[in-house]
PDB file of C-alpha atoms and ligand atoms in Angstrom:
ATOM      1  CA  MET A 747     171.380 148.382-129.514  1.00  0.00           C
ATOM      2  CA  LEU A 748     169.332 147.803-126.448  1.00  0.00           C
ATOM      3  CA  ASP A 749     169.786 144.729-124.289  1.00  0.00           C
ATOM      4  CA  THR A 750     166.430 143.277-123.241  1.00  0.00           C
ATOM      5  CA  ARG A 751     167.751 140.464-121.030  1.00  0.00           C
ATOM      6  CA  GLU A 752     167.146 142.376-117.804  1.00  0.00           C
ATOM      7  CA  LEU A 753     163.528 142.723-118.804  1.00  0.00           C
ATOM      8  CA  GLY A 754     162.999 138.967-118.737  1.00  0.00           C
ATOM      9  CA  ARG A 755     160.400 137.245-120.830  1.00  0.00           C
ATOM     10  CA  ARG A 756     157.427 137.198-118.516  1.00  0.00           C
ATOM     11  CA  PRO A 757     154.609 138.879-120.457  1.00  0.00           C
ATOM     12  CA  GLY A 758     153.645 142.117-118.790  1.00  0.00           C
ATOM     13  CA  SER A 759     157.013 142.962-117.290  1.00  0.00           C
ATOM     14  CA  GLN A 760     158.210 146.352-118.446  1.00  0.00           C
ATOM     15  CA  ARG A 761     160.993 148.858-117.996  1.00  0.00           C
ATOM     16  CA  GLU A 762     161.500 152.497-118.743  1.00  0.00           C
ATOM     17  CA  VAL A 763     164.801 153.363-120.367  1.00  0.00           C
ATOM     18  CA  SER A 764     166.158 156.847-120.970  1.00  0.00           C
ATOM     19  CA  ARG A 765     169.408 157.343-122.751  1.00  0.00           C
ATOM     20  CA  SER A 766     171.270 159.613-125.057  1.00  0.00           C
ATOM     21  CA  VAL A 767     172.876 158.105-128.147  1.00  0.00           C
ATOM     22  CA  PRO A 768     174.984 159.723-130.862  1.00  0.00           C
ATOM     23  CA  ALA A 769     173.068 160.142-134.120  1.00  0.00           C
ATOM     24  CA  PRO A 770     174.044 157.695-136.854  1.00  0.00           C
ATOM     25  CA  ALA A 771     175.048 159.042-140.264  1.00  0.00           C
ATOM     26  CA  ASP A 772     172.277 160.052-142.665  1.00  0.00           C
ATOM     27  CA  LEU A 773     169.556 160.394-140.060  1.00  0.00           C
ATOM     28  CA  GLY A 774     166.998 162.374-142.025  1.00  0.00           C
ATOM     29  CA  ILE A 775     166.933 163.666-145.580  1.00  0.00           C
ATOM     30  CA  GLU A 776     169.569 165.542-147.510  1.00  0.00           C
ATOM     31  CA  VAL A 777     168.113 169.000-146.946  1.00  0.00           C
ATOM     32  CA  LEU A 778     167.218 168.420-143.301  1.00  0.00           C
ATOM     33  CA  HIS A 779     168.852 165.945-140.922  1.00  0.00           C
ATOM     34  CA  VAL A 780     170.192 165.267-137.455  1.00  0.00           C
ATOM     35  CA  PRO A 781     173.927 166.045-137.571  1.00  0.00           C
ATOM     36  CA  GLU A 782     175.953 162.855-137.303  1.00  0.00           C
ATOM     37  CA  GLY A 783     177.120 162.300-133.731  1.00  0.00           C
ATOM     38  CA  ALA A 784     174.702 164.842-132.244  1.00  0.00           C
ATOM     39  CA  PRO A 785     172.889 163.531-129.174  1.00  0.00           C
ATOM     40  CA  VAL A 786     169.541 161.840-129.688  1.00  0.00           C
ATOM     41  CA  GLU A 787     167.567 161.722-126.444  1.00  0.00           C
ATOM     42  CA  LEU A 788     165.545 158.546-126.185  1.00  0.00           C
ATOM     43  CA  ASP A 789     162.762 157.791-123.732  1.00  0.00           C
ATOM     44  CA  LEU A 790     161.641 154.224-124.154  1.00  0.00           C
ATOM     45  CA  ARG A 791     159.225 151.846-122.579  1.00  0.00           C
ATOM     46  CA  ILE A 792     160.006 148.234-123.278  1.00  0.00           C
ATOM     47  CA  GLU A 793     157.425 145.656-122.457  1.00  0.00           C
ATOM     48  CA  ALA A 794     157.570 141.869-122.707  1.00  0.00           C
ATOM     49  CA  VAL A 795     154.618 140.373-124.542  1.00  0.00           C
ATOM     50  CA  MET A 796     153.939 136.758-125.544  1.00  0.00           C
ATOM     51  CA  GLU A 797     155.859 136.763-128.796  1.00  0.00           C
ATOM     52  CA  GLY A 798     158.502 139.385-128.172  1.00  0.00           C
ATOM     53  CA  VAL A 799     159.197 142.845-126.880  1.00  0.00           C
ATOM     54  CA  LEU A 800     157.056 145.878-127.585  1.00  0.00           C
ATOM     55  CA  VAL A 801     158.978 149.140-127.727  1.00  0.00           C
ATOM     56  CA  THR A 802     157.200 152.472-127.370  1.00  0.00           C
ATOM     57  CA  GLY A 803     159.345 155.516-127.419  1.00  0.00           C
ATOM     58  CA  GLU A 804     160.084 159.096-128.087  1.00  0.00           C
ATOM     59  CA  ALA A 805     163.225 160.604-129.584  1.00  0.00           C
ATOM     60  CA  ARG A 806     164.366 164.215-129.563  1.00  0.00           C
ATOM     61  CA  ALA A 807     167.260 165.692-131.482  1.00  0.00           C
ATOM     62  CA  ALA A 808     168.544 168.833-133.143  1.00  0.00           C
ATOM     63  CA  LEU A 809     168.047 169.295-136.861  1.00  0.00           C
ATOM     64  CA  GLU A 810     170.234 171.041-139.351  1.00  0.00           C
ATOM     65  CA  GLY A 811     169.448 171.837-142.941  1.00  0.00           C
ATOM     66  CA  GLU A 812     168.616 174.533-145.394  1.00  0.00           C
ATOM     67  CA  CYS A 813     165.525 176.219-146.725  1.00  0.00           C
ATOM     68  CA  VAL A 814     164.657 174.853-150.181  1.00  0.00           C
ATOM     69  CA  ARG A 815     163.534 178.307-151.325  1.00  0.00           C
ATOM     70  CA  CYS A 816     166.235 180.670-150.090  1.00  0.00           C
ATOM     71  CA  LEU A 817     169.005 178.252-148.984  1.00  0.00           C
ATOM     72  CA  GLU A 818     169.169 179.921-145.576  1.00  0.00           C
ATOM     73  CA  PRO A 819     170.415 177.512-142.865  1.00  0.00           C
ATOM     74  CA  ILE A 820     167.683 175.984-140.717  1.00  0.00           C
ATOM     75  CA  ASP A 821     168.182 175.121-137.055  1.00  0.00           C
ATOM     76  CA  ASP A 822     165.294 173.174-135.696  1.00  0.00           C
ATOM     77  CA  GLU A 823     164.413 170.316-133.413  1.00  0.00           C
ATOM     78  CA  ILE A 824     162.592 167.118-133.987  1.00  0.00           C
ATOM     79  CA  ASP A 825     160.472 165.161-131.573  1.00  0.00           C
ATOM     80  CA  VAL A 826     159.131 161.848-132.820  1.00  0.00           C
ATOM     81  CA  ARG A 827     157.225 158.956-131.319  1.00  0.00           C
ATOM     82  CA  PHE A 828     157.369 155.374-132.438  1.00  0.00           C
ATOM     83  CA  GLN A 829     156.220 151.922-131.524  1.00  0.00           C
ATOM     84  CA  GLU A 830     157.336 148.558-132.777  1.00  0.00           C
ATOM     85  CA  LEU A 831     157.063 144.918-131.867  1.00  0.00           C
ATOM     86  CA  PHE A 832     160.308 142.963-131.890  1.00  0.00           C
ATOM     87  CA  LEU A 833     159.783 139.208-132.076  1.00  0.00           C
ATOM     88  CA  TYR A 834     162.018 136.746-130.226  1.00  0.00           C
ATOM     89  CA  ASP A 835     164.262 135.351-132.939  1.00  0.00           C
ATOM     90  CA  ASP A 836     164.413 131.912-131.326  1.00  0.00           C
ATOM     91  CA  GLN A 837     160.659 131.492-131.520  1.00  0.00           C
ATOM     92  CA  VAL A 838     160.411 131.980-135.232  1.00  0.00           C
ATOM     93  CA  THR A 839     161.019 128.976-137.470  1.00  0.00           C
ATOM     94  CA  PRO A 840     163.958 129.715-139.782  1.00  0.00           C
ATOM     95  CA  GLY A 841     162.667 130.458-143.238  1.00  0.00           C
ATOM     96  CA  GLU A 842     159.335 131.609-141.873  1.00  0.00           C
ATOM     97  CA  GLU A 843     160.311 135.087-140.775  1.00  0.00           C
ATOM     98  CA  PRO A 844     157.357 137.416-140.998  1.00  0.00           C
ATOM     99  CA  GLU A 845     157.443 139.784-143.929  1.00  0.00           C
ATOM    100  CA  ASP A 846     155.215 142.320-142.262  1.00  0.00           C
ATOM    101  CA  ASP A 847     156.910 145.719-142.316  1.00  0.00           C
ATOM    102  CA  GLY A 848     155.777 146.579-138.820  1.00  0.00           C
ATOM    103  CA  VAL A 849     157.603 143.642-137.297  1.00  0.00           C
ATOM    104  CA  SER A 850     161.263 143.421-136.404  1.00  0.00           C
ATOM    105  CA  MET A 851     163.322 140.707-134.819  1.00  0.00           C
ATOM    106  CA  LEU A 852     165.377 140.616-131.655  1.00  0.00           C
ATOM    107  CA  GLU A 853     168.838 139.226-132.175  1.00  0.00           C
ATOM    108  CA  ASP A 854     170.166 137.385-129.139  1.00  0.00           C
ATOM    109  CA  ASP A 855     167.903 139.534-126.946  1.00  0.00           C
ATOM    110  CA  LEU A 856     169.376 142.687-128.470  1.00  0.00           C
ATOM    111  CA  LEU A 857     167.105 145.194-130.033  1.00  0.00           C
ATOM    112  CA  ASP A 858     168.323 147.369-132.878  1.00  0.00           C
ATOM    113  CA  LEU A 859     166.621 150.733-132.635  1.00  0.00           C
ATOM    114  CA  GLU A 860     168.365 152.397-135.537  1.00  0.00           C
ATOM    115  CA  PRO A 861     166.006 151.401-138.398  1.00  0.00           C
ATOM    116  CA  LEU A 862     163.042 152.337-136.235  1.00  0.00           C
ATOM    117  CA  LEU A 863     164.524 155.719-135.383  1.00  0.00           C
ATOM    118  CA  ARG A 864     165.469 156.361-138.996  1.00  0.00           C
ATOM    119  CA  ASP A 865     161.941 155.627-140.266  1.00  0.00           C
ATOM    120  CA  ALA A 866     160.317 157.755-137.565  1.00  0.00           C
ATOM    121  CA  VAL A 867     162.595 160.717-138.278  1.00  0.00           C
ATOM    122  CA  VAL A 868     162.250 160.573-142.066  1.00  0.00           C
ATOM    123  CA  LEU A 869     158.458 160.319-141.824  1.00  0.00           C
ATOM    124  CA  ALA A 870     158.297 163.331-139.535  1.00  0.00           C
ATOM    125  CA  LEU A 871     160.370 165.626-141.735  1.00  0.00           C
ATOM    126  CA  PRO A 872     158.845 167.960-144.293  1.00  0.00           C
ATOM    127  CA  PHE A 873     159.861 167.093-147.862  1.00  0.00           C
ATOM    128  CA  GLN A 874     160.478 170.746-148.583  1.00  0.00           C
ATOM    129  CA  PRO A 875     161.869 172.368-145.448  1.00  0.00           C
ATOM    130  CA  LEU A 876     161.435 176.149-145.264  1.00  0.00           C
ATOM    131  CA  CYS A 877     163.112 178.690-142.992  1.00  0.00           C
ATOM    132  CA  GLU A 878     159.655 180.099-142.363  1.00  0.00           C
ATOM    133  CA  GLU A 879     156.266 179.120-143.692  1.00  0.00           C
ATOM    134  CA  ASP A 880     155.940 181.979-146.182  1.00  0.00           C
ATOM    135  CA  CYS A 881     159.577 182.290-147.180  1.00  0.00           C
ATOM    136  CA  PRO A 882     159.545 184.391-150.370  1.00  0.00           C
ATOM    137  CA  GLY A 883     162.629 182.637-151.742  1.00  0.00           C
ATOM    138  CA  LEU A 884     165.159 184.188-154.075  1.00  0.00           C
ATOM    139  CA  CYS A 885     164.719 186.845-156.718  1.00  0.00           C
ATOM    140  CA  VAL A 886     164.557 185.066-160.073  1.00  0.00           C
ATOM    141  CA  GLU A 887     166.544 187.842-161.699  1.00  0.00           C
ATOM    142  CA  CYS A 888     169.456 188.430-159.351  1.00  0.00           C
ATOM    143  CA  GLY A 889     169.267 185.661-156.730  1.00  0.00           C
ATOM    144  CA  ALA A 890     168.922 188.080-153.789  1.00  0.00           C
ATOM    145  CA  ARG A 891     167.076 186.811-150.698  1.00  0.00           C
ATOM    146  CA  LEU A 892     163.683 188.451-150.894  1.00  0.00           C
ATOM    147  CA  LYS A 893     163.308 188.068-147.128  1.00  0.00           C
ATOM    148  CA  ASP A 894     166.278 190.382-146.564  1.00  0.00           C
ATOM    149  CA  ASP A 895     165.248 192.797-149.272  1.00  0.00           C
ATOM    150  CA  PRO A 896     161.560 192.340-150.032  1.00  0.00           C
ATOM    151  CA  ASP A 897     161.080 195.606-151.893  1.00  0.00           C
ATOM    152  CA  HIS A 898     163.947 195.533-154.325  1.00  0.00           C
ATOM    153  CA  THR A 899     162.986 195.807-157.956  1.00  0.00           C
ATOM    154  CA  HIS A 900     164.621 195.623-161.321  1.00  0.00           C
ATOM    155  CA  GLU A 901     164.050 197.764-164.365  1.00  0.00           C
ATOM    156  CA  ALA A 902     161.032 196.178-165.953  1.00  0.00           C
ATOM    157  CA  ALA A 903     162.653 195.139-169.180  1.00  0.00           C
ATOM    158  CA  ILE A 904     160.366 193.195-171.472  1.00  0.00           C
ATOM    159  CA  ASP A 905     161.806 189.843-172.343  1.00  0.00           C
ATOM    160  CA  PRO A 906     162.154 189.620-176.159  1.00  0.00           C
ATOM    161  CA  ARG A 907     160.121 186.365-176.124  1.00  0.00           C
ATOM    162  CA  TRP A 908     157.209 188.208-174.495  1.00  0.00           C
ATOM    163  CA  ALA A 909     157.634 191.224-176.767  1.00  0.00           C
ATOM    164  CA  GLY A 910     156.608 188.976-179.661  1.00  0.00           C
ATOM    165  CA  LEU A 911     153.475 187.887-177.819  1.00  0.00           C
ATOM    166  CA  THR A 912     152.571 191.470-177.020  1.00  0.00           C
ATOM    167  CA  ALA A 913     152.733 192.272-180.721  1.00  0.00           C
ATOM    168  CA  LEU A 914     150.414 189.353-181.531  1.00  0.00           C
ATOM    169  CA  LYS A 915     147.947 190.517-178.964  1.00  0.00           C
ATOM    170  CA  HIS A 916     147.818 193.919-180.566  1.00  0.00           C
ATOM    171  CA  ASP A 917     147.072 192.329-183.931  1.00  0.00           C
ATOM    172  CA  GLU A 918     144.016 190.616-182.475  1.00  0.00           C
ATOM    173  CA  ASP A 919     142.664 193.922-181.270  1.00  0.00           C
TER     174      ASP A 919
HETATM  175 ZN1   ZN B2186     163.789 180.526-146.792  1.00  0.00          ZN
HETATM  176 ZN1   ZN B2187     166.565 190.867-157.815  1.00  0.00          ZN
END
């Protein structure tokens, strides 16, 4: 929560705010997220406009997760930018709150950054995080990490299901 009272309501007045806040729970996606309680560094510019407060900001935090191919832990960082207009709640007629997704409301001059931060972080994350871009994943036969042991092989046993197909192919010849 960010208090905007010091900013005042004169359009054009602005302030820069830098602060570190503990990450809320579930910031990110299951396979890649900011650990709960880890510091999130925020650099914000808040600016009074006619109908509310415009927030432009940047957030940086550590990420923790695992590679979807080889399950190796991932340590990374995230750096996201966001911008949102928060309307003054006392200037909106009750029952006529805007439904626009890009618009939020101030509540008693307090600005709730959490939904904004959550959206920005989730949008910036890859759906399928990898430890490295060309991670070879796990061996389908034994589950070994191919990155650790790229050359290991197994006896090339022909799967009985394929053996049948091989026989058919011979018949065609
Ligand atoms: Zn991997
Ligand atoms: Zn193997």
